[in-house]
């Protein structure tokens, strides 16, 4: 199912037209510089970092009709209407099976039938559900024109200064307000991507794999081997809804800094394992905009993994198995694999503070019953049960301590079994819980970094792993706040004394998104350095081989 709360039949694309302001409606006070549409849209890639300070909002043609399967002109790559395609050749369910993006929003297929999530409580810093800022075309227009880091985005995906197949044959999908999805979009240049985004103002952009050929031409290939995915960043998706059985502070779409710690500990465990166990270096963690995080492992060797190897990698991290009603969800062999020993070392402190103290998961009797089921020795379980029934409301920290103290008085308890059971419990409550299809399948779309979450208005910014404890998802810039910052900042429009015009900088530099884009730039530069080195070594080797052949 598409990420919408209505059925495809109910979705009417023209609704979008109503949401799109007319030229007269557009009243953003941006001090427009009178640039033409052409100036804005045809800017050279090199100009992207310093876009026109202000684009005339009305210069961007608002989509006035539903997307169509037929290009308006032969030269134009018209977006595809997923509904039309579905009617003609693919069942909607088939199309989205395993291709859904993260479940981190109310439009996810995973939560499609969950009314609570759809109308979920939106945290205080967000706009009201009636008019989510993340879907507001006025705000999106300014955001994409002035705040989205296009140049670094292109470099990140292209791995080279000039457009390569890594960019040209990459699938993008654009999600429009009103439930229309444009799948299998691709762009020969960054300019063409920007042009399409400015035209349609998607509330969400997703990134798919790099294919063997242009995704727009996919129907011209008769067999699946000619058109197939060949590369994709290795991705991980962690979502707080998968922790609903262990978090007590919030549930479903709501989050707070207390339960965010589950994401923090998951990032710590995965990040170190990806680096030390697999040797990856270029790992970017991105906030998903509401209640989760994504990892993008961008090393060349990770991008080139086939699905089989991705599945093996996913298995490596599948420690907590089954669902909430599965019973014991961690059953690992001894001696502990070094990865699990290291993970336990990282997690045990979080378990005491962020789980036992902050979440107090076993205070209630029925929840404490679950803890008992995870312990060995029937006599131990019985003695603990009696003790806790005599002390209603005993804290989880106290109950955890009781396990060892009560066990000492019961001769039948096997110390090794008890220690292992306790290790399993720590892992069950803290080890990363992954949406594994995101990791295993290259064709699985994942929400792009730096888009705005339509429900919360928050930007999907990178997370600094050097200051994980300092990251608060509720402090992340929102589209409304950022546009206000630009709107109220007149200093950028006036050349300061002694300041070179060229050094005035991009608009985002004067907003609170700056540290996140700076971080992204640093990440991309590191990746490009390695790509250049790879090309240099490859060329030298080819030259060397050429000499030998000669
Ligand atoms: Zn919470």
XYZ file of C-alpha atoms and ligand atoms in Angstrom:
551
model
C 0.000 0.000 0.000
C 1.206 3.500 -0.631
C 1.956 5.697 2.328
C -1.487 7.063 2.667
C -4.384 6.682 4.971
C -6.875 6.585 2.129
C -7.308 3.899 -0.460
C -6.015 4.551 -3.963
C -9.572 4.968 -5.189
C -10.134 7.712 -2.686
C -7.019 9.562 -3.622
C -7.725 12.335 -5.993
C -4.716 14.071 -7.365
C -6.587 17.311 -8.065
C -6.834 17.775 -4.301
C -3.228 18.774 -4.518
C -4.079 21.605 -6.807
C -6.260 23.067 -4.121
C -3.424 22.901 -1.654
C -1.051 24.613 -4.000
C -1.149 28.361 -3.758
C -1.817 30.422 -6.794
C 0.659 33.077 -7.774
C -1.419 35.667 -5.960
C -1.546 33.557 -2.841
C 2.171 33.434 -2.496
C 2.980 36.141 -0.027
C 6.194 34.979 1.572
C 8.218 37.995 2.474
C 11.540 36.994 1.037
C 12.691 40.147 -0.662
C 12.561 38.455 -4.038
C 15.393 39.319 -6.290
C 13.502 39.160 -9.548
C 15.267 36.118 -10.919
C 13.706 34.356 -13.798
C 12.516 30.811 -13.813
C 15.376 30.007 -16.123
C 17.947 31.554 -13.806
C 16.688 29.420 -11.038
C 16.198 26.150 -12.776
C 19.027 26.085 -15.259
C 21.766 27.028 -12.831
C 24.914 25.091 -13.396
C 25.746 22.402 -10.910
C 28.654 24.488 -9.711
C 26.257 27.269 -8.847
C 24.180 25.156 -6.621
C 25.939 26.045 -3.420
C 25.063 29.678 -3.852
C 21.584 29.585 -5.272
C 19.824 32.759 -6.140
C 19.301 34.352 -2.753
C 15.633 34.368 -3.308
C 13.632 32.780 -5.988
C 10.394 34.367 -6.919
C 8.015 31.943 -5.382
C 5.602 32.363 -8.210
C 8.273 31.589 -10.759
C 7.926 27.950 -9.993
C 5.013 26.605 -11.832
C 2.657 24.898 -9.419
C 1.490 21.524 -10.606
C -1.893 22.273 -12.018
C -3.010 18.850 -13.033
C -2.708 15.291 -11.979
C 0.481 13.534 -13.013
C 0.084 11.552 -16.124
C 1.644 8.539 -17.694
C 2.074 10.449 -20.929
C 4.867 12.964 -21.217
C 3.669 16.444 -22.060
C 6.304 16.610 -24.732
C 8.720 14.032 -26.075
C 11.705 15.744 -24.444
C 10.141 15.885 -21.059
C 10.502 13.081 -18.602
C 7.039 13.136 -17.224
C 6.574 11.657 -13.798
C 4.752 8.405 -13.626
C 1.476 8.119 -11.857
C 1.800 5.042 -9.770
C -1.941 4.513 -9.798
C -2.068 4.446 -13.577
C 0.778 1.991 -13.720
C -0.849 -0.161 -11.171
C -4.009 -0.410 -13.147
C -2.235 -1.478 -16.252
C 0.299 -3.991 -15.134
C 1.161 -4.389 -11.487
C -0.909 -5.053 -8.442
C -0.412 -2.281 -5.960
C 0.427 -4.697 -3.181
C 3.043 -6.440 -5.316
C 4.616 -3.199 -6.271
C 5.137 -2.086 -2.714
C 5.866 -5.413 -1.165
C 9.258 -5.195 0.422
C 9.816 -1.836 -1.184
C 8.259 0.289 1.428
C 10.383 2.807 3.106
C 10.881 3.059 6.803
C 7.817 2.835 8.931
C 8.591 6.085 10.574
C 5.509 7.950 9.668
C 1.827 7.756 9.785
C 1.585 6.970 6.104
C 3.516 3.760 6.342
C 1.896 0.631 5.024
C 3.026 -1.132 8.166
C 0.847 1.132 10.236
C -1.724 1.850 7.637
C -4.550 0.325 9.555
C -3.539 1.748 12.850
C -5.785 4.692 13.440
C -3.916 5.740 16.543
C -0.785 6.164 14.571
C -2.457 7.952 11.721
C -3.945 10.525 14.005
C -1.132 10.098 16.495
C -0.296 12.692 19.049
C 2.201 15.075 17.570
C 4.884 16.330 19.920
C 4.659 19.949 21.069
C 7.252 21.435 18.757
C 5.292 20.305 15.747
C 2.482 21.956 13.910
C -1.016 20.654 14.472
C -2.202 17.652 12.508
C -4.774 19.713 10.646
C -2.162 21.626 8.650
C 1.178 19.903 8.934
C 3.959 22.277 7.995
C 5.824 19.416 6.351
C 3.197 19.355 3.597
C 2.782 23.085 3.175
C 3.767 23.962 -0.409
C 4.774 27.525 0.500
C 7.220 26.254 3.081
C 8.404 23.357 0.927
C 9.154 25.734 -1.934
C 11.418 27.883 0.234
C 12.926 24.821 1.828
C 13.908 23.169 -1.435
C 15.132 26.395 -2.964
C 17.139 27.818 -0.121
C 17.755 25.203 2.533
C 18.226 21.839 0.847
C 21.958 21.035 0.408
C 21.755 20.209 -3.294
C 25.436 20.335 -4.165
C 26.548 17.959 -1.431
C 23.533 15.791 -2.056
C 24.607 15.366 -5.671
C 28.209 14.668 -4.690
C 27.059 12.180 -2.096
C 25.082 10.131 -4.622
C 27.263 10.692 -7.673
C 30.724 10.044 -6.180
C 32.337 12.317 -8.750
C 32.154 15.947 -9.977
C 30.525 15.088 -13.309
C 27.282 13.082 -13.520
C 27.993 9.340 -13.601
C 25.642 6.348 -13.874
C 25.689 6.316 -10.061
C 23.490 9.386 -10.264
C 21.884 9.025 -13.690
C 20.612 5.491 -13.178
C 19.522 5.988 -9.570
C 15.869 5.662 -8.719
C 14.249 8.535 -6.884
C 10.637 8.528 -5.878
C 8.663 11.662 -5.167
C 5.712 11.537 -2.772
C 3.198 14.278 -3.304
C 0.586 15.592 -0.948
C -2.617 13.746 -1.709
C -1.114 10.300 -2.030
C 0.329 10.376 -5.538
C 3.672 8.652 -5.786
C 6.140 9.086 -8.609
C 8.259 5.950 -8.717
C 11.265 5.153 -10.894
C 12.240 8.748 -11.508
C 15.814 9.399 -12.611
C 17.783 12.435 -13.634
C 20.719 12.955 -15.980
C 21.882 15.953 -13.965
C 21.340 17.531 -10.597
C 19.614 20.384 -12.360
C 16.933 18.107 -13.719
C 16.305 16.642 -10.282
C 16.035 20.105 -8.770
C 13.737 21.209 -11.538
C 11.376 18.317 -10.880
C 11.444 18.842 -7.128
C 10.749 22.574 -7.517
C 7.900 21.737 -9.841
C 6.176 19.164 -7.672
C 7.284 20.150 -4.160
C 7.157 16.574 -2.850
C 6.487 16.154 0.844
C 8.870 13.255 0.744
C 11.698 12.006 -1.496
C 12.873 8.436 -1.338
C 16.060 6.937 -2.679
C 16.238 3.576 -4.396
C 19.079 1.645 -6.005
C 21.333 2.360 -8.950
C 20.146 0.214 -11.850
C 21.984 -1.234 -14.832
C 20.138 1.254 -17.023
C 17.974 4.317 -16.766
C 15.000 3.490 -14.510
C 12.733 5.508 -16.799
C 13.518 3.070 -19.607
C 12.778 -0.031 -17.568
C 9.777 -1.031 -19.658
C 11.924 -1.308 -22.767
C 13.879 -4.218 -21.325
C 12.430 -7.628 -22.038
C 14.299 -9.594 -19.410
C 15.073 -8.889 -15.818
C 18.825 -9.343 -16.124
C 19.121 -6.372 -18.478
C 17.376 -4.094 -16.021
C 18.285 -4.881 -12.438
C 19.632 -3.109 -9.372
C 23.407 -3.147 -9.133
C 24.253 -0.924 -6.215
C 22.789 0.794 -3.218
C 24.102 2.083 0.065
C 23.806 -0.527 2.797
C 20.981 0.759 4.963
C 19.650 0.151 8.448
C 16.349 1.321 9.859
C 15.535 1.510 13.563
C 12.084 2.594 14.662
C 10.874 3.227 18.195
C 7.554 1.519 17.562
C 9.484 -1.741 17.611
C 10.250 -0.961 21.252
C 6.661 -0.455 22.382
C 6.832 -3.512 24.655
C 9.815 -2.100 26.540
C 9.158 1.632 26.596
C 6.619 2.950 29.071
C 6.995 6.718 28.579
C 5.432 6.891 25.108
C 3.970 4.664 22.468
C 3.259 4.543 18.764
C 4.088 7.853 17.078
C 5.047 9.746 20.203
C 8.602 9.973 21.443
C 10.554 11.781 24.125
C 14.195 12.065 25.068
C 13.827 9.128 27.473
C 12.793 6.592 24.872
C 15.085 8.140 22.252
C 17.877 6.485 24.263
C 16.887 3.170 22.672
C 17.912 4.679 19.328
C 21.108 6.079 20.849
C 22.164 2.680 22.166
C 21.240 0.985 18.892
C 23.388 3.429 16.946
C 26.335 2.816 19.288
C 26.131 -0.955 18.868
C 25.653 -0.940 15.095
C 28.131 1.791 14.296
C 31.056 0.168 16.095
C 30.215 -3.253 14.654
C 29.995 -1.931 11.096
C 33.380 -0.292 11.519
C 35.252 -2.947 13.480
C 33.596 -6.171 12.328
C 33.066 -5.206 8.676
C 35.623 -2.458 8.090
C 33.203 0.186 6.830
C 34.200 3.810 7.316
C 31.651 6.013 5.596
C 28.577 5.586 7.763
C 26.008 8.351 8.023
C 23.229 8.222 10.614
C 20.139 10.241 9.819
C 17.167 11.154 11.987
C 14.020 9.929 10.267
C 11.985 12.959 11.308
C 9.788 11.397 13.942
C 10.750 8.324 15.890
C 13.699 6.557 14.357
C 17.023 6.659 12.591
C 18.549 5.335 9.382
C 22.119 4.327 8.681
C 23.554 4.871 5.214
C 26.769 2.881 4.797
C 28.315 4.493 1.737
C 31.657 2.707 1.277
C 32.074 1.431 -2.261
C 32.325 -2.169 -1.077
C 29.064 -1.767 0.872
C 27.258 -0.208 -2.080
C 28.263 -3.142 -4.262
C 26.975 -5.884 -1.939
C 24.404 -8.139 -3.581
C 21.158 -9.007 -1.787
C 22.525 -12.366 -0.701
C 25.381 -10.755 1.205
C 23.044 -8.103 2.599
C 20.848 -10.848 3.952
C 23.834 -12.456 5.670
C 24.715 -9.092 7.142
C 21.143 -8.604 8.324
C 21.291 -12.026 9.998
C 24.425 -11.003 11.830
C 22.418 -8.276 13.555
C 19.265 -10.342 14.102
C 19.624 -11.011 17.804
C 16.197 -10.040 19.087
C 13.786 -12.269 17.193
C 10.038 -12.599 16.913
C 7.412 -10.170 18.122
C 6.060 -8.917 21.395
C 4.181 -12.146 22.089
C 7.044 -14.457 21.150
C 8.202 -15.157 24.707
C 11.958 -15.319 25.061
C 13.245 -13.353 22.095
C 16.995 -13.700 22.601
C 18.496 -17.197 22.405
C 22.184 -16.966 21.709
C 24.926 -19.534 21.868
C 27.825 -19.546 24.315
C 30.615 -18.666 24.427
C 29.453 -15.222 23.390
C 30.394 -14.080 19.910
C 32.851 -11.139 20.257
C 30.258 -8.849 18.684
C 27.749 -9.758 21.385
C 30.318 -9.482 24.178
C 31.190 -5.991 22.957
C 27.513 -5.085 22.553
C 26.777 -6.206 26.114
C 29.607 -4.023 27.373
C 28.087 -1.031 25.600
C 24.528 -1.835 26.597
C 24.722 -2.846 30.256
C 25.069 0.733 31.522
C 22.162 1.853 29.312
C 20.153 -1.052 30.634
C 20.530 0.141 34.238
C 19.874 3.831 33.612
C 17.824 4.153 30.419
C 15.757 1.012 30.829
C 15.435 0.056 34.495
C 15.501 3.574 35.963
C 13.957 5.603 33.169
C 11.388 3.147 31.840
C 10.793 1.033 34.957
C 9.440 -1.726 32.710
C 8.595 -4.282 35.418
C 6.893 -2.129 38.055
C 3.446 -3.485 37.192
C 2.729 -7.068 38.160
C 1.835 -8.293 34.681
C 5.035 -6.854 33.241
C 7.089 -8.381 36.079
C 5.547 -11.703 35.108
C 7.286 -11.379 31.767
C 10.633 -10.969 33.533
C 9.979 -14.092 35.589
C 9.340 -16.094 32.438
C 12.801 -15.208 31.202
C 14.531 -16.618 34.285
C 15.692 -20.208 34.862
C 14.744 -22.386 37.880
C 11.156 -22.710 38.983
C 12.015 -22.233 42.666
C 13.741 -18.935 41.928
C 10.763 -17.741 39.929
C 8.381 -18.722 42.722
C 10.441 -17.016 45.458
C 10.708 -13.799 43.434
C 7.011 -13.822 42.636
C 6.151 -14.092 46.337
C 8.569 -11.329 47.282
C 7.208 -8.949 44.651
C 3.580 -9.706 45.462
C 4.365 -8.760 49.061
C 5.900 -5.476 47.845
C 3.566 -4.036 45.213
C 5.030 -1.270 43.103
C 8.619 -2.364 43.776
C 10.867 -0.680 41.218
C 12.437 -2.498 38.297
C 15.922 -1.638 39.587
C 15.090 -3.286 42.932
C 13.565 -6.307 41.207
C 16.662 -6.731 39.039
C 18.795 -6.704 42.210
C 16.461 -9.200 43.874
C 17.259 -11.823 41.253
C 20.828 -12.364 42.503
C 20.079 -11.888 46.184
C 17.166 -14.328 46.195
C 19.096 -16.817 44.007
C 21.828 -17.080 46.655
C 19.374 -18.719 49.034
C 18.181 -21.298 46.500
C 20.692 -24.167 46.050
C 19.125 -25.485 42.851
C 19.957 -22.311 40.917
C 22.758 -22.841 38.418
C 24.903 -19.694 38.532
C 25.999 -20.021 34.900
C 22.437 -20.469 33.643
C 21.332 -17.459 35.651
C 24.145 -15.249 34.365
C 23.354 -16.220 30.772
C 19.655 -15.605 31.270
C 20.420 -12.159 32.650
C 22.675 -11.385 29.679
C 19.887 -12.435 27.340
C 17.475 -10.155 29.188
C 19.826 -7.176 28.856
C 20.061 -7.836 25.118
C 16.330 -8.364 24.725
C 15.667 -4.949 26.250
C 18.467 -2.981 24.594
C 19.904 -4.630 21.472
C 18.982 -2.890 18.156
C 15.663 -3.934 16.646
C 15.827 -3.556 12.891
C 13.380 -3.344 10.035
C 15.399 -6.010 8.301
C 14.028 -5.646 4.753
C 15.610 -2.217 4.541
C 18.980 -3.871 5.034
C 18.409 -6.943 2.910
C 16.932 -5.583 -0.311
C 18.571 -3.121 -2.643
C 15.206 -2.276 -4.199
C 13.840 -1.156 -0.858
C 13.302 2.591 -0.933
C 14.465 4.665 1.988
C 13.487 8.196 2.858
C 16.153 10.631 1.758
C 18.271 12.605 4.204
C 17.307 16.278 4.482
C 13.684 15.872 3.481
C 11.027 17.119 5.873
C 8.840 14.706 7.788
C 5.324 15.609 6.652
C 3.786 15.007 10.069
C 6.269 16.702 12.393
C 7.802 19.242 10.024
C 11.238 18.192 11.269
C 14.126 17.880 8.838
C 15.765 14.469 8.492
C 19.176 15.683 9.589
C 22.374 13.683 10.094
C 23.126 12.614 13.647
C 26.624 13.346 14.967
C 27.901 10.055 16.365
C 30.631 11.934 18.245
C 27.921 13.556 20.324
C 25.161 10.975 20.383
C 24.117 11.901 23.905
C 23.743 15.505 22.799
C 21.242 14.723 20.046
C 17.667 15.543 20.979
C 15.157 14.726 18.234
C 12.741 17.280 19.639
C 15.329 20.040 19.078
C 15.839 19.269 15.394
C 15.034 22.237 13.120
C 11.554 22.298 11.647
C 10.667 23.587 8.214
C 8.468 26.293 9.741
C 11.195 27.446 12.092
C 13.826 27.503 9.358
C 11.702 29.510 6.960
C 11.027 31.976 9.757
C 14.749 32.258 10.373
C 15.325 33.158 6.722
C 12.350 35.435 6.641
C 13.401 37.402 9.710
C 17.063 37.591 8.803
C 17.689 40.652 6.679
C 21.429 40.637 7.282
C 21.961 38.128 4.535
C 20.482 40.408 1.960
C 22.834 43.247 2.710
C 26.474 43.045 1.906
C 28.385 43.675 5.085
C 31.244 46.113 5.037
C 34.377 44.530 3.650
C 32.551 41.365 2.794
C 33.076 39.813 -0.557
C 29.803 39.177 -2.343
C 30.941 35.669 -3.186
C 31.614 34.934 0.429
C 28.190 35.978 1.603
C 27.321 32.317 1.648
C 24.196 30.331 1.097
C 20.976 31.046 2.932
C 21.158 27.889 4.985
C 24.357 29.157 6.560
C 22.344 31.723 8.458
C 19.917 29.213 9.890
C 19.968 26.499 12.504
C 20.326 23.843 9.814
C 23.930 24.953 9.267
C 25.648 22.518 11.666
C 23.825 19.609 10.062
C 24.761 20.628 6.514
C 28.343 21.258 7.657
C 28.397 17.749 9.026
C 26.967 16.356 5.785
C 29.576 18.282 3.779
C 32.376 16.809 5.896
C 30.963 13.341 5.438
C 30.656 13.733 1.669
C 34.177 15.129 1.361
C 35.546 12.101 3.172
C 33.648 9.801 0.840
C 34.810 11.663 -2.281
C 38.428 11.547 -1.125
C 38.240 7.802 -1.018
C 36.483 7.644 -4.391
C 39.243 9.723 -5.976
C 41.853 7.446 -4.461
C 40.014 4.416 -5.826
C 39.959 5.909 -9.323
C 43.659 6.809 -9.115
C 44.720 3.332 -7.999
C 42.515 1.715 -10.619
C 43.999 3.856 -13.378
C 47.554 3.120 -12.249
C 46.818 -0.588 -12.194
C 45.321 -0.455 -15.676
C 48.329 1.456 -16.964
C 50.634 -1.069 -15.342
C 48.739 -3.958 -16.896
C 48.761 -2.165 -20.230
C 52.546 -1.953 -20.085
C 52.833 -5.628 -19.286
C 50.540 -6.572 -22.153
C 52.594 -4.452 -24.430
Zn 9.235 8.470 25.494
